[in-house]
């Protein structure tokens, strides 16, 4: 069961379907995958991440996943003595003991930390109910086609660039970050 499972009955009612529904599990999985792909965030739990960042010039911030909550190591080491790391909207920034910014040198940086949100905002739940409604409104043939799409298929990846329900995009807009990071 995924992170929407505790809300299944309420989401089905919001979507206008009785609970239990024979396709509820498939609809919840579809909504979870669509939301995570669209927002590029982990919902319902905190998970470790490792990200490799390539810089070609000095930078004052290393890009992070949009839902990064902490950074434990960079290139396998914690913050050096006298340097403080902080997560900002721009990414991971470093400051020295006097509070001056420290630049990251050009090169390859491997950042490890935690990402994800255990709390699920109401906007995300509303978007999930809209996506569940859209999934359950499909014909069996359309659902079968969707289930058989491979992740390498262009049509599959295009599906999550825009959601099947434009109103769901509105609810997810505050959580969507279109900057892609190279997660390992």
Short mmCIF file of C-alpha atoms in Angstrom, two decimals:
data_model
loop_
_atom_site.label_atom_id
_atom_site.label_comp_id
_atom_site.label_asym_id
_atom_site.label_seq_id
_atom_site.Cartn_x
_atom_site.Cartn_y
_atom_site.Cartn_z
CA UNK A 1 0.00 0.00 0.00
CA UNK A 2 1.24 3.47 -0.89
CA UNK A 3 1.16 6.79 0.90
CA UNK A 4 -2.44 7.53 -0.18
CA UNK A 5 -3.80 4.29 1.34
CA UNK A 6 -4.77 5.87 4.70
CA UNK A 7 -6.92 8.37 2.78
CA UNK A 8 -8.46 5.86 0.33
CA UNK A 9 -12.07 5.99 1.58
CA UNK A 10 -12.15 9.79 1.74
CA UNK A 11 -10.46 10.18 -1.66
CA UNK A 12 -12.92 7.80 -3.32
CA UNK A 13 -15.85 9.73 -1.81
CA UNK A 14 -14.34 13.03 -2.99
CA UNK A 15 -13.91 11.50 -6.45
CA UNK A 16 -17.57 10.48 -6.44
CA UNK A 17 -17.10 6.71 -6.16
CA UNK A 18 -18.23 4.26 -3.47
CA UNK A 19 -15.75 2.76 -1.07
CA UNK A 20 -14.62 0.03 -1.42
CA UNK A 21 -14.23 0.13 -5.21
CA UNK A 22 -12.79 -2.83 -7.16
CA UNK A 23 -10.24 -0.58 -8.90
CA UNK A 24 -9.38 1.56 -5.87
CA UNK A 25 -5.86 0.14 -5.54
CA UNK A 26 -5.03 0.81 -9.19
CA UNK A 27 -6.50 4.32 -9.01
CA UNK A 28 -4.51 5.15 -5.87
CA UNK A 29 -1.30 3.85 -7.45
CA UNK A 30 -1.95 5.92 -10.58
CA UNK A 31 -2.55 9.06 -8.50
CA UNK A 32 0.59 8.47 -6.40
CA UNK A 33 2.79 7.94 -9.46
CA UNK A 34 1.34 10.94 -11.28
CA UNK A 35 1.78 13.25 -8.28
CA UNK A 36 5.32 12.09 -7.51
CA UNK A 37 6.35 12.35 -11.16
CA UNK A 38 4.77 15.77 -11.61
CA UNK A 39 6.10 17.32 -8.39
CA UNK A 40 9.39 15.35 -8.29
CA UNK A 41 8.87 14.96 -4.56
CA UNK A 42 8.60 12.01 -2.19
CA UNK A 43 5.34 12.02 -0.23
CA UNK A 44 4.30 10.11 2.87
CA UNK A 45 7.78 9.37 4.21
CA UNK A 46 11.33 10.59 4.54
CA UNK A 47 13.88 8.73 2.43
CA UNK A 48 17.63 8.93 1.96
CA UNK A 49 18.91 10.38 -1.31
CA UNK A 50 22.24 10.58 -3.06
CA UNK A 51 22.70 13.11 -5.82
CA UNK A 52 25.68 13.78 -8.02
CA UNK A 53 26.15 17.42 -8.99
CA UNK A 54 28.48 18.54 -11.78
CA UNK A 55 29.71 22.13 -11.65
CA UNK A 56 31.86 23.73 -14.34
CA UNK A 57 32.44 26.97 -12.46
CA UNK A 58 32.46 28.19 -8.88
CA UNK A 59 28.99 28.12 -7.37
CA UNK A 60 27.53 29.32 -4.08
CA UNK A 61 24.79 26.67 -4.09
CA UNK A 62 24.64 23.00 -5.05
CA UNK A 63 21.23 21.99 -6.47
CA UNK A 64 19.18 19.62 -4.31
CA UNK A 65 15.87 17.79 -4.73
CA UNK A 66 13.01 20.23 -4.03
CA UNK A 67 11.97 18.27 -0.93
CA UNK A 68 15.43 17.85 0.63
CA UNK A 69 15.18 18.20 4.41
CA UNK A 70 18.78 17.59 5.46
CA UNK A 71 22.25 16.94 4.08
CA UNK A 72 24.55 14.54 5.91
CA UNK A 73 27.60 14.40 3.67
CA UNK A 74 29.20 15.93 0.61
CA UNK A 75 31.69 13.64 -1.14
CA UNK A 76 31.39 11.28 1.83
CA UNK A 77 32.36 13.81 4.52
CA UNK A 78 30.28 15.90 6.95
CA UNK A 79 30.62 19.68 7.04
CA UNK A 80 34.19 20.69 7.91
CA UNK A 81 34.86 22.44 11.22
CA UNK A 82 33.92 26.11 10.97
CA UNK A 83 31.63 25.63 7.96
CA UNK A 84 27.85 25.52 8.22
CA UNK A 85 25.62 24.02 5.55
CA UNK A 86 22.10 25.29 5.02
CA UNK A 87 19.35 24.29 2.62
CA UNK A 88 17.83 27.25 0.78
CA UNK A 89 15.56 27.66 -2.22
CA UNK A 90 18.70 27.68 -4.38
CA UNK A 91 20.15 24.47 -2.93
CA UNK A 92 22.90 23.63 -0.45
CA UNK A 93 24.81 26.71 0.64
CA UNK A 94 27.89 26.86 2.87
CA UNK A 95 29.01 29.67 5.18
CA UNK A 96 32.16 30.06 7.22
CA UNK A 97 32.38 30.86 10.95
CA UNK A 98 31.90 34.60 10.25
CA UNK A 99 28.81 33.97 8.12
CA UNK A 100 30.49 34.64 4.76
CA UNK A 101 29.39 32.45 1.84
CA UNK A 102 31.79 29.71 0.79
CA UNK A 103 31.93 28.85 -2.91
CA UNK A 104 31.80 25.27 -4.14
CA UNK A 105 34.73 24.64 -6.51
CA UNK A 106 34.15 23.30 -10.04
CA UNK A 107 33.94 19.52 -10.14
CA UNK A 108 31.77 16.57 -9.20
CA UNK A 109 30.00 16.67 -5.84
CA UNK A 110 28.12 13.73 -4.34
CA UNK A 111 25.52 14.96 -1.87
CA UNK A 112 23.75 12.56 0.52
CA UNK A 113 20.88 13.39 2.83
CA UNK A 114 17.16 12.97 3.54
CA UNK A 115 14.22 13.99 1.41
CA UNK A 116 10.47 13.66 1.54
CA UNK A 117 7.49 14.83 3.51
CA UNK A 118 5.52 12.69 5.96
CA UNK A 119 2.75 15.29 6.04
CA UNK A 120 0.53 15.40 2.96
CA UNK A 121 -0.99 18.85 2.29
CA UNK A 122 -4.70 19.25 1.50
CA UNK A 123 -3.88 20.48 -2.02
CA UNK A 124 -2.08 17.23 -2.79
CA UNK A 125 -5.03 15.20 -1.47
CA UNK A 126 -7.47 17.23 -3.58
CA UNK A 127 -5.30 16.66 -6.67
CA UNK A 128 -5.24 12.94 -5.82
CA UNK A 129 -9.05 12.81 -5.71
CA UNK A 130 -9.23 14.49 -9.14
CA UNK A 131 -6.71 12.04 -10.61
CA UNK A 132 -8.55 9.08 -9.07
CA UNK A 133 -11.78 10.31 -10.64
CA UNK A 134 -10.03 10.64 -14.02
CA UNK A 135 -8.56 7.12 -13.75
CA UNK A 136 -11.85 5.49 -12.74
CA UNK A 137 -13.63 7.31 -15.59
CA UNK A 138 -11.42 5.60 -18.19
CA UNK A 139 -12.64 2.61 -20.16
CA UNK A 140 -11.07 -0.80 -19.52
CA UNK A 141 -9.15 -0.52 -22.81
CA UNK A 142 -7.70 2.86 -21.85
CA UNK A 143 -6.67 1.56 -18.40
CA UNK A 144 -5.05 -1.49 -20.01
CA UNK A 145 -3.12 0.71 -22.43
CA UNK A 146 -1.93 2.86 -19.53
CA UNK A 147 -0.87 -0.18 -17.47
CA UNK A 148 1.09 -1.67 -20.38
CA UNK A 149 3.05 1.50 -21.19
CA UNK A 150 6.72 1.10 -20.48
CA UNK A 151 8.64 3.83 -18.66
CA UNK A 152 10.95 4.24 -21.66
CA UNK A 153 8.00 4.97 -23.92
CA UNK A 154 7.77 8.64 -24.93
CA UNK A 155 4.00 8.69 -24.49
CA UNK A 156 4.41 7.40 -20.92
CA UNK A 157 6.89 10.11 -19.97
CA UNK A 158 4.82 12.77 -21.73
CA UNK A 159 1.81 11.74 -19.65
CA UNK A 160 3.42 13.09 -16.48
CA UNK A 161 4.77 16.31 -18.04
CA UNK A 162 1.14 17.40 -17.98
CA UNK A 163 -1.47 15.75 -15.82
CA UNK A 164 -4.67 14.37 -17.28
CA UNK A 165 -6.63 16.81 -15.10
CA UNK A 166 -5.55 20.46 -15.49
CA UNK A 167 -7.23 21.38 -12.20
CA UNK A 168 -4.93 18.89 -10.41
CA UNK A 169 -1.95 20.83 -11.81
CA UNK A 170 -3.33 23.95 -10.14
CA UNK A 171 -3.47 22.21 -6.75
CA UNK A 172 0.05 20.79 -7.21
CA UNK A 173 1.63 24.00 -8.53
CA UNK A 174 3.05 25.09 -5.13
CA UNK A 175 4.86 21.74 -4.86
CA UNK A 176 6.05 21.34 -8.46
CA UNK A 177 9.65 22.11 -9.27
CA UNK A 178 10.62 21.64 -12.87
CA UNK A 179 14.38 21.72 -12.14
CA UNK A 180 15.68 18.19 -12.61
CA UNK A 181 18.41 16.83 -10.39
CA UNK A 182 20.42 13.70 -11.12
CA UNK A 183 19.37 11.41 -8.27
CA UNK A 184 21.32 8.20 -7.95
#
